[in-house]
């Protein structure tokens, strides 16, 4: 098979050609000019984000303002936590999904296939950081720095997304600034080519609650199912980039113009893998509904209002049903 050419016409080895094809399938957007005072410059970035949201339900961002030291620090803190003794980690084990800090494994949670995870709330940071572990010693500092930077980024991205929907850029800005940030640290073991396909799944297909999920991954393993695709697309781990995908409440807010992204995690045959997912929404008890500006005679309301509390009520009923939360919110318009 001949090598492929990059955009400059240079020949690429097959492995690099495959990587280039992935990058073309998964938009990588430079968002450095989102804060530009020139409306035309910002509009171009908004247009790129809007197209990616509509066509793919996800994209990666570069020049996003989150320092590499903050990303590296968060990944190091996560690795140090998972490397602690089982006894130390089990101090945070809980069957209560409402607990502010929770450690669990795939053998108990009934949803994931092969992972251990550590979940906690992060915004507003002063409200939650006292619940975080004191060990490893730098965990609160490193993860806190990353969480605050990602929270700021989420508000910036949401401003661009709602503008792309035709709403004001500051639509829900205050609610999101003060809203929910839920962090999920995932630890996946190294896979093997000898495993059966079902045994190589680290986390089963699902879509996320909230408006946006911003993901940092140590190595490839995330796969996404684009809206009109029949096959899974692997997401490359690009140094310095962050992966962004749309959640169920953004589908609701957009009244179905955008759709939440179905994704899964597969085991990496070359190494173990850590990912840090930061999920963003409004306050826990606040209802999200279709934006009034996107509802009219030609576009009737398609979803019921719901909150994070409603999502938590839904979770225990879904262990075996494998439904998506957003599916339970759809209004029958027939």
Tab-separated table of C-alpha atoms in Angstrom:
chain	number	residue	atom	x	y	z
A	1	UNK	CA	0.000	0.000	0.000
A	2	UNK	CA	1.541	3.365	-0.953
A	3	UNK	CA	2.216	6.010	1.626
A	4	UNK	CA	-0.183	8.944	1.865
A	5	UNK	CA	0.665	12.601	1.442
A	6	UNK	CA	0.122	15.326	4.028
A	7	UNK	CA	-1.271	18.759	3.212
A	8	UNK	CA	2.157	19.906	2.032
A	9	UNK	CA	2.449	17.016	-0.431
A	10	UNK	CA	5.111	15.134	1.540
A	11	UNK	CA	4.804	11.359	1.723
A	12	UNK	CA	3.906	9.907	5.112
A	13	UNK	CA	4.433	6.393	6.463
A	14	UNK	CA	1.247	4.397	6.824
A	15	UNK	CA	1.118	4.905	10.612
A	16	UNK	CA	1.395	8.661	10.208
A	17	UNK	CA	-1.092	8.591	7.350
A	18	UNK	CA	-3.600	6.865	9.635
A	19	UNK	CA	-2.988	9.542	12.249
A	20	UNK	CA	-3.593	12.261	9.654
A	21	UNK	CA	-6.862	10.622	8.623
A	22	UNK	CA	-7.953	10.616	12.270
A	23	UNK	CA	-7.112	14.288	12.628
A	24	UNK	CA	-9.176	15.062	9.539
A	25	UNK	CA	-12.117	13.062	10.917
A	26	UNK	CA	-11.854	14.649	14.352
A	27	UNK	CA	-11.640	18.452	14.201
A	28	UNK	CA	-8.711	20.085	16.004
A	29	UNK	CA	-9.594	23.737	16.616
A	30	UNK	CA	-7.259	26.542	17.608
A	31	UNK	CA	-9.398	28.590	20.002
A	32	UNK	CA	-6.765	31.185	20.818
A	33	UNK	CA	-8.825	33.949	19.185
A	34	UNK	CA	-12.076	33.253	21.021
A	35	UNK	CA	-11.252	36.118	23.334
A	36	UNK	CA	-10.190	38.391	20.485
A	37	UNK	CA	-11.654	41.897	20.475
A	38	UNK	CA	-12.062	41.597	16.718
A	39	UNK	CA	-15.596	40.157	16.228
A	40	UNK	CA	-14.646	38.764	12.822
A	41	UNK	CA	-11.743	36.761	14.270
A	42	UNK	CA	-13.950	35.344	17.024
A	43	UNK	CA	-16.705	34.554	14.520
A	44	UNK	CA	-14.379	32.301	12.526
A	45	UNK	CA	-13.579	30.209	15.616
A	46	UNK	CA	-17.255	30.091	16.607
A	47	UNK	CA	-18.066	28.874	13.095
A	48	UNK	CA	-15.503	26.057	13.363
A	49	UNK	CA	-16.861	24.988	16.750
A	50	UNK	CA	-20.474	25.146	15.549
A	51	UNK	CA	-19.677	22.952	12.554
A	52	UNK	CA	-17.855	20.397	14.707
A	53	UNK	CA	-20.718	20.291	17.216
A	54	UNK	CA	-23.288	19.786	14.485
A	55	UNK	CA	-21.389	17.283	12.348
A	56	UNK	CA	-19.368	15.352	14.920
A	57	UNK	CA	-20.543	16.103	18.444
A	58	UNK	CA	-16.927	16.504	19.519
A	59	UNK	CA	-13.653	18.236	18.735
A	60	UNK	CA	-10.205	18.804	20.186
A	61	UNK	CA	-8.908	22.207	21.202
A	62	UNK	CA	-5.409	23.653	21.165
A	63	UNK	CA	-4.135	27.065	22.282
A	64	UNK	CA	-6.832	26.801	24.956
A	65	UNK	CA	-5.083	28.589	27.806
A	66	UNK	CA	-4.651	25.583	30.109
A	67	UNK	CA	-0.918	25.298	30.725
A	68	UNK	CA	0.955	22.079	30.025
A	69	UNK	CA	2.266	22.219	33.586
A	70	UNK	CA	-1.319	22.181	34.897
A	71	UNK	CA	-2.233	19.242	32.639
A	72	UNK	CA	0.930	17.331	33.536
A	73	UNK	CA	0.370	18.058	37.218
A	74	UNK	CA	-3.189	16.729	37.121
A	75	UNK	CA	-2.108	13.577	35.303
A	76	UNK	CA	0.721	13.043	37.796
A	77	UNK	CA	-1.653	13.534	40.743
A	78	UNK	CA	-4.103	11.021	39.262
A	79	UNK	CA	-1.336	8.472	38.685
A	80	UNK	CA	-0.068	8.918	42.242
A	81	UNK	CA	-3.553	8.389	43.627
A	82	UNK	CA	-4.108	5.156	41.692
A	83	UNK	CA	-0.641	3.928	42.714
A	84	UNK	CA	-1.531	4.174	46.413
A	85	UNK	CA	-2.318	1.020	48.346
A	86	UNK	CA	-5.778	-0.490	47.990
A	87	UNK	CA	-6.315	0.182	51.663
A	88	UNK	CA	-5.691	3.910	51.181
A	89	UNK	CA	-7.992	4.137	48.169
A	90	UNK	CA	-10.731	2.106	49.820
A	91	UNK	CA	-11.100	4.856	52.409
A	92	UNK	CA	-13.013	6.697	49.686
A	93	UNK	CA	-15.129	3.724	48.588
A	94	UNK	CA	-18.861	4.323	48.782
A	95	UNK	CA	-22.018	2.847	47.295
A	96	UNK	CA	-23.728	6.251	47.607
A	97	UNK	CA	-23.587	7.878	44.162
A	98	UNK	CA	-24.347	11.231	45.810
A	99	UNK	CA	-21.220	11.135	47.924
A	100	UNK	CA	-18.963	14.111	47.096
A	101	UNK	CA	-15.854	11.914	46.749
A	102	UNK	CA	-16.065	8.295	45.603
A	103	UNK	CA	-13.642	5.548	44.624
A	104	UNK	CA	-14.853	2.358	42.976
A	105	UNK	CA	-13.881	-0.447	40.613
A	106	UNK	CA	-15.546	-2.218	37.704
A	107	UNK	CA	-16.168	-5.268	39.894
A	108	UNK	CA	-18.645	-3.252	41.966
A	109	UNK	CA	-20.091	-0.416	39.950
A	110	UNK	CA	-22.038	-2.567	37.480
A	111	UNK	CA	-21.453	-0.218	34.549
A	112	UNK	CA	-17.798	-0.148	33.497
A	113	UNK	CA	-16.024	-3.233	32.210
A	114	UNK	CA	-12.417	-2.880	33.339
A	115	UNK	CA	-11.402	0.212	35.248
A	116	UNK	CA	-11.041	1.769	38.642
A	117	UNK	CA	-12.194	5.326	39.085
A	118	UNK	CA	-12.145	8.261	41.472
A	119	UNK	CA	-14.911	10.874	41.209
A	120	UNK	CA	-15.447	14.159	42.978
A	121	UNK	CA	-16.995	17.595	42.608
A	122	UNK	CA	-14.762	20.576	41.928
A	123	UNK	CA	-16.696	23.839	41.456
A	124	UNK	CA	-16.793	26.098	43.353
A	125	UNK	CA	-13.436	24.714	44.465
A	126	UNK	CA	-13.537	26.132	48.038
A	127	UNK	CA	-16.779	24.211	48.622
A	128	UNK	CA	-15.319	20.837	47.655
A	129	UNK	CA	-11.540	20.730	48.018
A	130	UNK	CA	-11.725	19.888	51.751
A	131	UNK	CA	-13.369	16.578	50.759
A	132	UNK	CA	-10.483	15.652	48.464
A	133	UNK	CA	-7.740	13.287	49.683
A	134	UNK	CA	-4.755	14.566	51.607
A	135	UNK	CA	-2.667	11.826	50.017
A	136	UNK	CA	-0.871	12.049	47.666
A	137	UNK	CA	0.448	15.259	49.303
A	138	UNK	CA	0.208	17.394	46.151
A	139	UNK	CA	-3.182	16.101	45.000
A	140	UNK	CA	-5.273	19.054	46.148
A	141	UNK	CA	-2.859	21.625	44.740
A	142	UNK	CA	-2.252	19.975	41.363
A	143	UNK	CA	-5.800	18.822	40.699
A	144	UNK	CA	-7.189	22.107	42.009
A	145	UNK	CA	-5.075	24.161	39.612
A	146	UNK	CA	-6.196	22.009	36.691
A	147	UNK	CA	-9.860	22.004	37.746
A	148	UNK	CA	-10.052	25.794	37.931
A	149	UNK	CA	-8.414	26.208	34.517
A	150	UNK	CA	-10.774	23.672	32.953
A	151	UNK	CA	-13.793	25.314	34.565
A	152	UNK	CA	-12.832	28.648	32.982
A	153	UNK	CA	-12.315	26.924	29.632
A	154	UNK	CA	-15.747	25.273	29.809
A	155	UNK	CA	-17.471	28.646	30.222
A	156	UNK	CA	-15.517	30.058	27.286
A	157	UNK	CA	-16.417	27.106	25.071
A	158	UNK	CA	-20.074	27.221	26.044
A	159	UNK	CA	-20.165	30.896	25.094
A	160	UNK	CA	-18.982	29.957	21.609
A	161	UNK	CA	-21.384	27.016	21.316
A	162	UNK	CA	-24.503	28.973	22.301
A	163	UNK	CA	-23.436	31.782	19.973
A	164	UNK	CA	-23.211	29.194	17.207
A	165	UNK	CA	-26.810	28.241	18.024
A	166	UNK	CA	-27.888	31.858	17.503
A	167	UNK	CA	-28.146	32.720	21.201
A	168	UNK	CA	-26.300	35.468	23.033
A	169	UNK	CA	-22.703	34.478	23.912
A	170	UNK	CA	-23.404	35.196	27.599
A	171	UNK	CA	-26.492	32.970	27.650
A	172	UNK	CA	-26.344	30.971	30.943
A	173	UNK	CA	-22.839	32.327	31.562
A	174	UNK	CA	-23.425	33.126	35.231
A	175	UNK	CA	-25.205	29.819	35.852
A	176	UNK	CA	-22.316	27.911	34.276
A	177	UNK	CA	-19.637	29.922	36.063
A	178	UNK	CA	-21.217	28.992	39.386
A	179	UNK	CA	-22.443	25.586	38.220
A	180	UNK	CA	-21.504	21.954	38.523
A	181	UNK	CA	-18.067	20.577	37.718
A	182	UNK	CA	-17.855	16.834	38.210
A	183	UNK	CA	-14.465	15.178	37.724
A	184	UNK	CA	-13.974	11.499	36.932
A	185	UNK	CA	-10.460	10.061	37.042
A	186	UNK	CA	-10.287	6.711	35.248
A	187	UNK	CA	-7.546	4.088	35.486
A	188	UNK	CA	-7.543	1.380	32.815
A	189	UNK	CA	-5.251	-1.660	32.822
A	190	UNK	CA	-3.115	-2.564	29.823
A	191	UNK	CA	-4.986	-4.668	27.308
A	192	UNK	CA	-3.858	-7.615	25.238
A	193	UNK	CA	-4.422	-8.746	21.680
A	194	UNK	CA	-5.453	-12.121	23.083
A	195	UNK	CA	-8.534	-10.659	24.761
A	196	UNK	CA	-11.945	-11.188	23.231
A	197	UNK	CA	-13.527	-7.968	21.869
A	198	UNK	CA	-15.954	-7.757	24.788
A	199	UNK	CA	-13.078	-8.137	27.267
A	200	UNK	CA	-11.163	-5.229	25.721
A	201	UNK	CA	-13.872	-2.686	26.607
A	202	UNK	CA	-12.798	-0.480	29.495
A	203	UNK	CA	-16.024	1.510	29.672
A	204	UNK	CA	-19.237	0.631	27.858
A	205	UNK	CA	-20.853	2.986	25.305
A	206	UNK	CA	-22.699	5.903	26.873
A	207	UNK	CA	-23.237	9.648	26.649
A	208	UNK	CA	-22.448	12.048	29.472
A	209	UNK	CA	-24.710	14.128	31.640
A	210	UNK	CA	-24.287	17.896	31.457
A	211	UNK	CA	-23.402	20.345	28.703
A	212	UNK	CA	-19.757	19.567	28.034
A	213	UNK	CA	-17.125	17.013	28.954
A	214	UNK	CA	-13.498	18.070	28.632
A	215	UNK	CA	-11.109	15.114	28.619
A	216	UNK	CA	-7.384	14.751	29.163
A	217	UNK	CA	-5.974	11.296	28.341
A	218	UNK	CA	-2.505	9.858	28.886
A	219	UNK	CA	-2.679	7.656	25.774
A	220	UNK	CA	-5.209	6.556	23.138
A	221	UNK	CA	-8.214	4.520	24.244
A	222	UNK	CA	-11.206	6.805	23.795
A	223	UNK	CA	-13.465	5.951	20.870
A	224	UNK	CA	-16.418	8.002	19.615
A	225	UNK	CA	-19.475	7.153	17.559
A	226	UNK	CA	-20.323	10.100	15.364
A	227	UNK	CA	-23.983	10.720	14.715
A	228	UNK	CA	-24.205	9.233	11.231
A	229	UNK	CA	-21.384	6.707	11.500
A	230	UNK	CA	-21.715	2.951	11.946
A	231	UNK	CA	-18.117	2.440	13.113
A	232	UNK	CA	-16.176	3.667	16.120
A	233	UNK	CA	-13.506	6.329	15.593
A	234	UNK	CA	-10.462	6.278	17.898
A	235	UNK	CA	-9.464	9.637	19.377
A	236	UNK	CA	-5.711	10.330	19.205
A	237	UNK	CA	-3.927	11.591	22.291
A	238	UNK	CA	-2.363	14.818	21.000
A	239	UNK	CA	0.201	16.420	23.259
A	240	UNK	CA	-1.229	19.671	24.644
A	241	UNK	CA	-4.726	19.147	23.199
A	242	UNK	CA	-7.955	18.593	25.127
A	243	UNK	CA	-10.880	16.557	23.831
A	244	UNK	CA	-14.350	18.117	24.113
A	245	UNK	CA	-17.651	16.346	23.580
A	246	UNK	CA	-21.285	17.293	23.947
A	247	UNK	CA	-23.465	16.036	26.792
A	248	UNK	CA	-27.157	15.250	27.159
A	249	UNK	CA	-28.135	18.637	28.540
A	250	UNK	CA	-26.654	20.434	25.530
A	251	UNK	CA	-28.890	18.308	23.317
A	252	UNK	CA	-31.825	19.439	25.480
A	253	UNK	CA	-30.763	23.101	25.534
A	254	UNK	CA	-30.418	23.127	21.738
A	255	UNK	CA	-33.855	21.483	21.351
A	256	UNK	CA	-32.282	18.686	19.357
A	257	UNK	CA	-30.242	20.837	16.984
A	258	UNK	CA	-27.137	19.306	18.573
A	259	UNK	CA	-26.812	15.753	19.836
A	260	UNK	CA	-24.855	14.327	22.742
A	261	UNK	CA	-21.947	12.092	21.811
A	262	UNK	CA	-21.909	8.336	22.366
A	263	UNK	CA	-18.420	7.205	23.334
A	264	UNK	CA	-16.577	4.337	25.009
A	265	UNK	CA	-13.119	3.424	26.290
A	266	UNK	CA	-11.125	0.454	25.027
A	267	UNK	CA	-8.028	-1.000	26.643
A	268	UNK	CA	-4.708	0.110	25.183
A	269	UNK	CA	-2.592	-2.948	24.291
A	270	UNK	CA	0.667	-1.025	24.715
A	271	UNK	CA	0.218	0.472	28.186
A	272	UNK	CA	-2.135	1.196	31.025
A	273	UNK	CA	-4.115	4.389	30.586
A	274	UNK	CA	-5.422	7.256	32.709
A	275	UNK	CA	-8.050	9.766	31.657
A	276	UNK	CA	-9.439	12.773	33.507
A	277	UNK	CA	-12.958	13.748	32.463
A	278	UNK	CA	-14.398	17.057	33.662
A	279	UNK	CA	-18.184	17.290	33.209
A	280	UNK	CA	-19.837	20.716	33.317
A	281	UNK	CA	-23.396	21.868	33.932
A	282	UNK	CA	-25.560	24.197	35.961
A	283	UNK	CA	-26.090	23.837	39.724
A	284	UNK	CA	-27.246	20.425	40.950
A	285	UNK	CA	-30.857	21.355	41.600
A	286	UNK	CA	-31.317	23.684	38.642
A	287	UNK	CA	-33.482	22.461	35.771
A	288	UNK	CA	-32.231	22.584	32.181
A	289	UNK	CA	-34.790	22.988	29.423
A	290	UNK	CA	-34.907	23.880	25.755
A	291	UNK	CA	-33.772	27.460	25.157
A	292	UNK	CA	-36.828	29.645	24.472
A	293	UNK	CA	-35.111	31.184	21.469
A	294	UNK	CA	-34.932	27.744	19.845
A	295	UNK	CA	-38.598	26.839	20.348
A	296	UNK	CA	-41.282	28.058	17.920
A	297	UNK	CA	-44.136	26.735	15.796
A	298	UNK	CA	-41.736	25.077	13.402
A	299	UNK	CA	-39.568	23.705	16.219
A	300	UNK	CA	-41.774	22.469	19.070
A	301	UNK	CA	-40.263	21.636	22.442
A	302	UNK	CA	-38.725	18.155	22.162
A	303	UNK	CA	-37.399	17.528	25.694
A	304	UNK	CA	-38.608	17.711	29.270
A	305	UNK	CA	-36.724	19.838	31.794
A	306	UNK	CA	-34.390	17.970	34.162
A	307	UNK	CA	-31.633	18.511	36.729
A	308	UNK	CA	-28.559	16.697	37.994
A	309	UNK	CA	-30.698	15.308	40.804
A	310	UNK	CA	-33.000	13.768	38.176
A	311	UNK	CA	-29.960	12.187	36.546
A	312	UNK	CA	-28.869	10.653	39.862
A	313	UNK	CA	-32.373	9.234	40.309
A	314	UNK	CA	-32.108	7.725	36.826
A	315	UNK	CA	-28.740	6.003	37.306
A	316	UNK	CA	-29.782	3.121	39.613
A	317	UNK	CA	-32.591	2.199	37.202
A	318	UNK	CA	-30.190	1.981	34.268
A	319	UNK	CA	-27.566	-0.555	35.381
A	320	UNK	CA	-28.994	-3.284	33.156
A	321	UNK	CA	-31.252	-1.275	30.858
A	322	UNK	CA	-28.365	0.540	29.119
A	323	UNK	CA	-30.489	3.554	28.219
A	324	UNK	CA	-29.167	7.060	27.727
A	325	UNK	CA	-30.493	9.709	30.099
A	326	UNK	CA	-31.406	12.024	27.231
A	327	UNK	CA	-33.682	9.350	25.752
A	328	UNK	CA	-35.845	9.470	28.873
A	329	UNK	CA	-36.329	13.229	28.421
A	330	UNK	CA	-37.747	13.147	24.907
A	331	UNK	CA	-41.339	14.330	24.476
A	332	UNK	CA	-43.546	12.258	22.211
A	333	UNK	CA	-44.655	14.719	19.527
A	334	UNK	CA	-46.462	12.163	17.387
